[in-house]
Amino acid sequence: MARIYILFIFLGFFSCKNNKTQEKSIEPQISEVISENYELYKPLKQAKAVLILFGGYPENIEDIKREFKILEVSKENDIAVLYLNYNKKLWLEENEKHLLAEMLQEIIKENKLPNDAIFIGGFSSGGVVSLSISNYILSMDQFNINPKGVFIIDSPIDLAALYYSSEKNIERDFSKTAIQESNWIIKTLENAFGNPNDSLSNYENKSLFTYKSNHTLNLQNLKNTKIRLYTEPDTIWWKKNRMAGFDQTNAYYIKNLEVSLKEQKFKNVEYIATNNKGYRANGERHPHSWSIVDKKDLINWILEK
């Protein structure tokens, strides 16, 4: 059962210039709901919106909070933030989508959050989860929650492209980190779907986007949903650190997804390419980072009518 804490946070007193009166300035008051699977931070008054966040493949809630300090600006604008300990997913099976959707609906209902102002986003594989679950929820009448907006942060949206890129990394034999990750990716994808050269339909069935065949069927329920696609296409960094070409980066496929969706008349798709904003919390330069998102601009996007 979740443990609930009410936090009352006060600033000091500030006096007027003439020192005749004193005014008490109070920070937004929030409540915390802490459980094994999620953490929810919500205003004591009715929230204007709900921001649901999914971390990258190995990330838990503490990792998200460390890398993406969105909570303060969210509190200032009466936006509830829901962090999920839901990770290690490059794709979602149908039963996983259903269970996750049920959990989100239960959290929103129990905490009396607005079900018509839901925004879902995530970093890396967490962005894959965000798009997948948003598309699924909107396809099912039984879920009384409405994702109004969804965003990804440099996510690996094309599983077949991920396979091919991993093959190139292994053949190139340049970065030990890239080789280890690529061997794991190929093994994982082959066990699940086979080789994309002769089993492309298996990849299309689970992938958000398949560039090779321009397959976007798994996003079709998002045509009227606001979508943001964040990425930092730093070709110099990837060449120097991984010897990877632009066509091996997430940015390449995210850009092509934007083009494809706009050609299909998706109503509100934004491709946001940043420059030199990718840094980890420890100061490490890396274009594949939460930090490429302008937090205040994201909040404005959530609040806009």
PDB file of N, CA and C in Angstrom, residues 219-296:
ATOM      1  N   LEU A 219       1.255   3.681 -34.400  1.00  0.00           N
ATOM      2  CA  LEU A 219       1.098   5.054 -33.902  1.00  0.00           C
ATOM      3  C   LEU A 219      -0.192   5.704 -34.409  1.00  0.00           C
ATOM      4  N   GLN A 220      -1.012   4.966 -35.111  1.00  0.00           N
ATOM      5  CA  GLN A 220      -2.134   5.564 -35.832  1.00  0.00           C
ATOM      6  C   GLN A 220      -3.207   6.181 -34.927  1.00  0.00           C
ATOM      7  N   ASN A 221      -3.273   5.760 -33.676  1.00  0.00           N
ATOM      8  CA  ASN A 221      -4.276   6.341 -32.775  1.00  0.00           C
ATOM      9  C   ASN A 221      -3.859   7.694 -32.214  1.00  0.00           C
ATOM     10  N   LEU A 222      -2.666   8.158 -32.579  1.00  0.00           N
ATOM     11  CA  LEU A 222      -2.141   9.417 -32.047  1.00  0.00           C
ATOM     12  C   LEU A 222      -2.283  10.573 -33.040  1.00  0.00           C
ATOM     13  N   LYS A 223      -3.094  10.418 -34.056  1.00  0.00           N
ATOM     14  CA  LYS A 223      -3.201  11.439 -35.096  1.00  0.00           C
ATOM     15  C   LYS A 223      -3.678  12.786 -34.553  1.00  0.00           C
ATOM     16  N   ASN A 224      -4.484  12.765 -33.508  1.00  0.00           N
ATOM     17  CA  ASN A 224      -5.001  14.010 -32.939  1.00  0.00           C
ATOM     18  C   ASN A 224      -4.330  14.369 -31.612  1.00  0.00           C
ATOM     19  N   THR A 225      -3.242  13.694 -31.302  1.00  0.00           N
ATOM     20  CA  THR A 225      -2.528  13.912 -30.046  1.00  0.00           C
ATOM     21  C   THR A 225      -1.290  14.762 -30.298  1.00  0.00           C
ATOM     22  N   LYS A 226      -0.982  15.665 -29.386  1.00  0.00           N
ATOM     23  CA  LYS A 226       0.237  16.452 -29.510  1.00  0.00           C
ATOM     24  C   LYS A 226       1.453  15.541 -29.313  1.00  0.00           C
ATOM     25  N   ILE A 227       2.411  15.634 -30.221  1.00  0.00           N
ATOM     26  CA  ILE A 227       3.605  14.786 -30.158  1.00  0.00           C
ATOM     27  C   ILE A 227       4.850  15.653 -30.261  1.00  0.00           C
ATOM     28  N   ARG A 228       5.779  15.422 -29.365  1.00  0.00           N
ATOM     29  CA  ARG A 228       7.082  16.074 -29.446  1.00  0.00           C
ATOM     30  C   ARG A 228       8.174  15.013 -29.557  1.00  0.00           C
ATOM     31  N   LEU A 229       9.095  15.246 -30.488  1.00  0.00           N
ATOM     32  CA  LEU A 229      10.192  14.325 -30.740  1.00  0.00           C
ATOM     33  C   LEU A 229      11.500  15.062 -30.477  1.00  0.00           C
ATOM     34  N   TYR A 230      12.064  14.850 -29.292  1.00  0.00           N
ATOM     35  CA  TYR A 230      13.312  15.518 -28.924  1.00  0.00           C
ATOM     36  C   TYR A 230      14.514  14.666 -29.322  1.00  0.00           C
ATOM     37  N   THR A 231      15.539  15.316 -29.852  1.00  0.00           N
ATOM     38  CA  THR A 231      16.794  14.618 -30.131  1.00  0.00           C
ATOM     39  C   THR A 231      17.907  15.642 -30.299  1.00  0.00           C
ATOM     40  N   GLU A 232      19.144  15.182 -30.150  1.00  0.00           N
ATOM     41  CA  GLU A 232      20.299  16.051 -30.378  1.00  0.00           C
ATOM     42  C   GLU A 232      21.211  15.379 -31.398  1.00  0.00           C
ATOM     43  N   PRO A 233      21.082  15.740 -32.669  1.00  0.00           N
ATOM     44  CA  PRO A 233      21.818  15.065 -33.744  1.00  0.00           C
ATOM     45  C   PRO A 233      23.267  15.547 -33.845  1.00  0.00           C
ATOM     46  N   ASP A 234      24.063  15.217 -32.843  1.00  0.00           N
ATOM     47  CA  ASP A 234      25.461  15.641 -32.802  1.00  0.00           C
ATOM     48  C   ASP A 234      26.322  14.612 -33.549  1.00  0.00           C
ATOM     49  N   THR A 235      26.419  14.786 -34.858  1.00  0.00           N
ATOM     50  CA  THR A 235      27.139  13.816 -35.682  1.00  0.00           C
ATOM     51  C   THR A 235      28.629  13.768 -35.339  1.00  0.00           C
ATOM     52  N   ILE A 236      29.179  14.901 -34.915  1.00  0.00           N
ATOM     53  CA  ILE A 236      30.603  14.936 -34.568  1.00  0.00           C
ATOM     54  C   ILE A 236      30.874  14.081 -33.339  1.00  0.00           C
ATOM     55  N   TRP A 237      30.008  14.189 -32.312  1.00  0.00           N
ATOM     56  CA  TRP A 237      30.195  13.398 -31.092  1.00  0.00           C
ATOM     57  C   TRP A 237      30.106  11.905 -31.408  1.00  0.00           C
ATOM     58  N   TRP A 238      29.114  11.513 -32.175  1.00  0.00           N
ATOM     59  CA  TRP A 238      28.933  10.088 -32.474  1.00  0.00           C
ATOM     60  C   TRP A 238      30.076   9.549 -33.329  1.00  0.00           C
ATOM     61  N   LYS A 239      30.597  10.369 -34.224  1.00  0.00           N
ATOM     62  CA  LYS A 239      31.733   9.939 -35.044  1.00  0.00           C
ATOM     63  C   LYS A 239      32.980   9.772 -34.187  1.00  0.00           C
ATOM     64  N   LYS A 240      33.215  10.729 -33.305  1.00  0.00           N
ATOM     65  CA  LYS A 240      34.414  10.696 -32.472  1.00  0.00           C
ATOM     66  C   LYS A 240      34.365   9.577 -31.434  1.00  0.00           C
ATOM     67  N   ASN A 241      33.226   9.389 -30.797  1.00  0.00           N
ATOM     68  CA  ASN A 241      33.133   8.455 -29.678  1.00  0.00           C
ATOM     69  C   ASN A 241      32.679   7.051 -30.054  1.00  0.00           C
ATOM     70  N   ARG A 242      32.003   6.902 -31.204  1.00  0.00           N
ATOM     71  CA  ARG A 242      31.521   5.582 -31.605  1.00  0.00           C
ATOM     72  C   ARG A 242      31.867   5.223 -33.047  1.00  0.00           C
ATOM     73  N   MET A 243      32.460   6.148 -33.777  1.00  0.00           N
ATOM     74  CA  MET A 243      32.719   5.986 -35.209  1.00  0.00           C
ATOM     75  C   MET A 243      31.426   5.680 -35.965  1.00  0.00           C
ATOM     76  N   ALA A 244      30.333   6.238 -35.484  1.00  0.00           N
ATOM     77  CA  ALA A 244      29.010   5.968 -36.064  1.00  0.00           C
ATOM     78  C   ALA A 244      28.586   7.097 -36.992  1.00  0.00           C
ATOM     79  N   GLY A 245      27.997   6.728 -38.127  1.00  0.00           N
ATOM     80  CA  GLY A 245      27.450   7.714 -39.046  1.00  0.00           C
ATOM     81  C   GLY A 245      26.080   8.184 -38.592  1.00  0.00           C
ATOM     82  N   PHE A 246      25.585   9.231 -39.220  1.00  0.00           N
ATOM     83  CA  PHE A 246      24.289   9.794 -38.830  1.00  0.00           C
ATOM     84  C   PHE A 246      23.171   8.758 -38.942  1.00  0.00           C
ATOM     85  N   ASP A 247      23.275   7.862 -39.945  1.00  0.00           N
ATOM     86  CA  ASP A 247      22.218   6.865 -40.132  1.00  0.00           C
ATOM     87  C   ASP A 247      22.232   5.769 -39.078  1.00  0.00           C
ATOM     88  N   GLN A 248      23.177   5.856 -38.123  1.00  0.00           N
ATOM     89  CA  GLN A 248      23.174   4.922 -36.991  1.00  0.00           C
ATOM     90  C   GLN A 248      22.626   5.568 -35.721  1.00  0.00           C
ATOM     91  N   THR A 249      22.260   6.810 -35.789  1.00  0.00           N
ATOM     92  CA  THR A 249      21.791   7.513 -34.593  1.00  0.00           C
ATOM     93  C   THR A 249      20.270   7.477 -34.492  1.00  0.00           C
ATOM     94  N   ASN A 250      19.770   7.604 -33.274  1.00  0.00           N
ATOM     95  CA  ASN A 250      18.321   7.703 -33.071  1.00  0.00           C
ATOM     96  C   ASN A 250      17.759   8.927 -33.789  1.00  0.00           C
ATOM     97  N   ALA A 251      18.564  10.004 -33.829  1.00  0.00           N
ATOM     98  CA  ALA A 251      18.104  11.253 -34.438  1.00  0.00           C
ATOM     99  C   ALA A 251      17.702  11.062 -35.899  1.00  0.00           C
ATOM    100  N   TYR A 252      18.429  10.232 -36.598  1.00  0.00           N
ATOM    101  CA  TYR A 252      18.148   9.997 -38.021  1.00  0.00           C
ATOM    102  C   TYR A 252      16.743   9.416 -38.211  1.00  0.00           C
ATOM    103  N   TYR A 253      16.395   8.437 -37.413  1.00  0.00           N
ATOM    104  CA  TYR A 253      15.099   7.772 -37.562  1.00  0.00           C
ATOM    105  C   TYR A 253      13.969   8.602 -36.964  1.00  0.00           C
ATOM    106  N   ILE A 254      14.286   9.371 -35.933  1.00  0.00           N
ATOM    107  CA  ILE A 254      13.278  10.271 -35.360  1.00  0.00           C
ATOM    108  C   ILE A 254      12.902  11.345 -36.373  1.00  0.00           C
ATOM    109  N   LYS A 255      13.896  11.883 -37.064  1.00  0.00           N
ATOM    110  CA  LYS A 255      13.607  12.880 -38.107  1.00  0.00           C
ATOM    111  C   LYS A 255      12.758  12.268 -39.214  1.00  0.00           C
ATOM    112  N   ASN A 256      13.085  11.064 -39.641  1.00  0.00           N
ATOM    113  CA  ASN A 256      12.303  10.413 -40.692  1.00  0.00           C
ATOM    114  C   ASN A 256      10.892  10.073 -40.225  1.00  0.00           C
ATOM    115  N   LEU A 257      10.745   9.769 -38.935  1.00  0.00           N
ATOM    116  CA  LEU A 257       9.405   9.533 -38.398  1.00  0.00           C
ATOM    117  C   LEU A 257       8.577  10.816 -38.476  1.00  0.00           C
ATOM    118  N   GLU A 258       9.182  11.929 -38.119  1.00  0.00           N
ATOM    119  CA  GLU A 258       8.457  13.208 -38.194  1.00  0.00           C
ATOM    120  C   GLU A 258       7.950  13.467 -39.605  1.00  0.00           C
ATOM    121  N   VAL A 259       8.810  13.257 -40.586  1.00  0.00           N
ATOM    122  CA  VAL A 259       8.426  13.470 -41.986  1.00  0.00           C
ATOM    123  C   VAL A 259       7.265  12.556 -42.358  1.00  0.00           C
ATOM    124  N   SER A 260       7.361  11.294 -41.960  1.00  0.00           N
ATOM    125  CA  SER A 260       6.327  10.328 -42.305  1.00  0.00           C
ATOM    126  C   SER A 260       4.986  10.687 -41.670  1.00  0.00           C
ATOM    127  N   LEU A 261       5.000  11.059 -40.400  1.00  0.00           N
ATOM    128  CA  LEU A 261       3.754  11.384 -39.710  1.00  0.00           C
ATOM    129  C   LEU A 261       3.100  12.637 -40.295  1.00  0.00           C
ATOM    130  N   LYS A 262       3.896  13.617 -40.652  1.00  0.00           N
ATOM    131  CA  LYS A 262       3.330  14.833 -41.239  1.00  0.00           C
ATOM    132  C   LYS A 262       2.746  14.552 -42.618  1.00  0.00           C
ATOM    133  N   GLU A 263       3.377  13.668 -43.349  1.00  0.00           N
ATOM    134  CA  GLU A 263       2.822  13.277 -44.653  1.00  0.00           C
ATOM    135  C   GLU A 263       1.479  12.580 -44.493  1.00  0.00           C
ATOM    136  N   GLN A 264       1.297  11.922 -43.334  1.00  0.00           N
ATOM    137  CA  GLN A 264       0.041  11.217 -43.053  1.00  0.00           C
ATOM    138  C   GLN A 264      -0.978  12.117 -42.338  1.00  0.00           C
ATOM    139  N   LYS A 265      -0.690  13.412 -42.276  1.00  0.00           N
ATOM    140  CA  LYS A 265      -1.622  14.404 -41.725  1.00  0.00           C
ATOM    141  C   LYS A 265      -1.831  14.279 -40.217  1.00  0.00           C
ATOM    142  N   PHE A 266      -0.802  13.800 -39.497  1.00  0.00           N
ATOM    143  CA  PHE A 266      -0.860  13.911 -38.040  1.00  0.00           C
ATOM    144  C   PHE A 266      -0.907  15.401 -37.702  1.00  0.00           C
ATOM    145  N   LYS A 267      -1.768  15.782 -36.779  1.00  0.00           N
ATOM    146  CA  LYS A 267      -2.114  17.193 -36.628  1.00  0.00           C
ATOM    147  C   LYS A 267      -1.076  18.038 -35.899  1.00  0.00           C
ATOM    148  N   ASN A 268      -0.335  17.442 -34.962  1.00  0.00           N
ATOM    149  CA  ASN A 268       0.542  18.274 -34.143  1.00  0.00           C
ATOM    150  C   ASN A 268       1.813  17.508 -33.777  1.00  0.00           C
ATOM    151  N   VAL A 269       2.747  17.471 -34.704  1.00  0.00           N
ATOM    152  CA  VAL A 269       4.016  16.776 -34.499  1.00  0.00           C
ATOM    153  C   VAL A 269       5.152  17.793 -34.559  1.00  0.00           C
ATOM    154  N   GLU A 270       5.965  17.813 -33.513  1.00  0.00           N
ATOM    155  CA  GLU A 270       7.119  18.717 -33.467  1.00  0.00           C
ATOM    156  C   GLU A 270       8.406  17.905 -33.350  1.00  0.00           C
ATOM    157  N   TYR A 271       9.331  18.172 -34.259  1.00  0.00           N
ATOM    158  CA  TYR A 271      10.675  17.603 -34.183  1.00  0.00           C
ATOM    159  C   TYR A 271      11.565  18.670 -33.575  1.00  0.00           C
ATOM    160  N   ILE A 272      12.111  18.410 -32.404  1.00  0.00           N
ATOM    161  CA  ILE A 272      12.915  19.406 -31.696  1.00  0.00           C
ATOM    162  C   ILE A 272      14.356  18.914 -31.624  1.00  0.00           C
ATOM    163  N   ALA A 273      15.195  19.481 -32.468  1.00  0.00           N
ATOM    164  CA  ALA A 273      16.610  19.107 -32.528  1.00  0.00           C
ATOM    165  C   ALA A 273      17.419  20.155 -31.763  1.00  0.00           C
ATOM    166  N   THR A 274      18.151  19.720 -30.760  1.00  0.00           N
ATOM    167  CA  THR A 274      18.914  20.648 -29.923  1.00  0.00           C
ATOM    168  C   THR A 274      20.394  20.628 -30.303  1.00  0.00           C
ATOM    169  N   ASN A 275      21.140  21.573 -29.732  1.00  0.00           N
ATOM    170  CA  ASN A 275      22.562  21.686 -30.012  1.00  0.00           C
ATOM    171  C   ASN A 275      23.336  21.905 -28.718  1.00  0.00           C
ATOM    172  N   ASN A 276      24.233  21.000 -28.407  1.00  0.00           N
ATOM    173  CA  ASN A 276      25.116  21.109 -27.243  1.00  0.00           C
ATOM    174  C   ASN A 276      24.349  21.264 -25.924  1.00  0.00           C
ATOM    175  N   LYS A 277      23.218  20.592 -25.799  1.00  0.00           N
ATOM    176  CA  LYS A 277      22.464  20.604 -24.541  1.00  0.00           C
ATOM    177  C   LYS A 277      22.555  19.278 -23.796  1.00  0.00           C
ATOM    178  N   GLY A 278      23.120  18.280 -24.455  1.00  0.00           N
ATOM    179  CA  GLY A 278      23.161  16.949 -23.857  1.00  0.00           C
ATOM    180  C   GLY A 278      24.295  16.764 -22.870  1.00  0.00           C
ATOM    181  N   TYR A 279      23.948  16.800 -21.589  1.00  0.00           N
ATOM    182  CA  TYR A 279      24.914  16.565 -20.517  1.00  0.00           C
ATOM    183  C   TYR A 279      24.258  15.724 -19.431  1.00  0.00           C
ATOM    184  N   ARG A 280      24.987  14.762 -18.927  1.00  0.00           N
ATOM    185  CA  ARG A 280      24.501  13.969 -17.806  1.00  0.00           C
ATOM    186  C   ARG A 280      24.620  14.789 -16.519  1.00  0.00           C
ATOM    187  N   ALA A 281      23.960  14.339 -15.463  1.00  0.00           N
ATOM    188  CA  ALA A 281      23.966  15.069 -14.187  1.00  0.00           C
ATOM    189  C   ALA A 281      25.371  15.182 -13.610  1.00  0.00           C
ATOM    190  N   ASN A 282      26.244  14.263 -13.953  1.00  0.00           N
ATOM    191  CA  ASN A 282      27.620  14.297 -13.453  1.00  0.00           C
ATOM    192  C   ASN A 282      28.527  15.196 -14.289  1.00  0.00           C
ATOM    193  N   GLY A 283      27.944  15.879 -15.272  1.00  0.00           N
ATOM    194  CA  GLY A 283      28.708  16.789 -16.110  1.00  0.00           C
ATOM    195  C   GLY A 283      29.233  16.183 -17.391  1.00  0.00           C
ATOM    196  N   GLU A 284      29.064  14.886 -17.582  1.00  0.00           N
ATOM    197  CA  GLU A 284      29.560  14.223 -18.785  1.00  0.00           C
ATOM    198  C   GLU A 284      28.794  14.695 -20.012  1.00  0.00           C
ATOM    199  N   ARG A 285      29.527  15.050 -21.049  1.00  0.00           N
ATOM    200  CA  ARG A 285      28.913  15.436 -22.313  1.00  0.00           C
ATOM    201  C   ARG A 285      28.394  14.193 -23.037  1.00  0.00           C
ATOM    202  N   HIS A 286      27.102  14.189 -23.338  1.00  0.00           N
ATOM    203  CA  HIS A 286      26.513  13.058 -24.073  1.00  0.00           C
ATOM    204  C   HIS A 286      25.196  13.526 -24.695  1.00  0.00           C
ATOM    205  N   PRO A 287      25.100  13.506 -26.027  1.00  0.00           N
ATOM    206  CA  PRO A 287      23.856  13.975 -26.671  1.00  0.00           C
ATOM    207  C   PRO A 287      22.640  13.118 -26.344  1.00  0.00           C
ATOM    208  N   HIS A 288      22.878  11.897 -25.868  1.00  0.00           N
ATOM    209  CA  HIS A 288      21.786  10.996 -25.481  1.00  0.00           C
ATOM    210  C   HIS A 288      21.525  11.189 -23.988  1.00  0.00           C
ATOM    211  N   SER A 289      20.794  12.280 -23.664  1.00  0.00           N
ATOM    212  CA  SER A 289      20.584  12.668 -22.267  1.00  0.00           C
ATOM    213  C   SER A 289      19.231  13.344 -22.079  1.00  0.00           C
ATOM    214  N   TRP A 290      18.704  13.255 -20.855  1.00  0.00           N
ATOM    215  CA  TRP A 290      17.474  13.946 -20.489  1.00  0.00           C
ATOM    216  C   TRP A 290      17.596  15.456 -20.690  1.00  0.00           C
ATOM    217  N   SER A 291      18.791  15.981 -20.500  1.00  0.00           N
ATOM    218  CA  SER A 291      18.987  17.426 -20.426  1.00  0.00           C
ATOM    219  C   SER A 291      18.693  18.165 -21.721  1.00  0.00           C
ATOM    220  N   ILE A 292      18.503  17.471 -22.824  1.00  0.00           N
ATOM    221  CA  ILE A 292      18.212  18.175 -24.080  1.00  0.00           C
ATOM    222  C   ILE A 292      16.825  18.815 -24.058  1.00  0.00           C
ATOM    223  N   VAL A 293      15.999  18.449 -23.087  1.00  0.00           N
ATOM    224  CA  VAL A 293      14.655  19.019 -22.995  1.00  0.00           C
ATOM    225  C   VAL A 293      14.686  20.321 -22.190  1.00  0.00           C
ATOM    226  N   ASP A 294      14.150  21.384 -22.757  1.00  0.00           N
ATOM    227  CA  ASP A 294      13.967  22.649 -22.042  1.00  0.00           C
ATOM    228  C   ASP A 294      12.745  22.476 -21.135  1.00  0.00           C
ATOM    229  N   LYS A 295      12.983  22.422 -19.843  1.00  0.00           N
ATOM    230  CA  LYS A 295      11.917  22.058 -18.899  1.00  0.00           C
ATOM    231  C   LYS A 295      10.796  23.093 -18.856  1.00  0.00           C
ATOM    232  N   LYS A 296      11.146  24.367 -18.847  1.00  0.00           N
ATOM    233  CA  LYS A 296      10.105  25.399 -18.801  1.00  0.00           C
ATOM    234  C   LYS A 296       9.272  25.396 -20.079  1.00  0.00           C
TER     235      LYS A 296
END
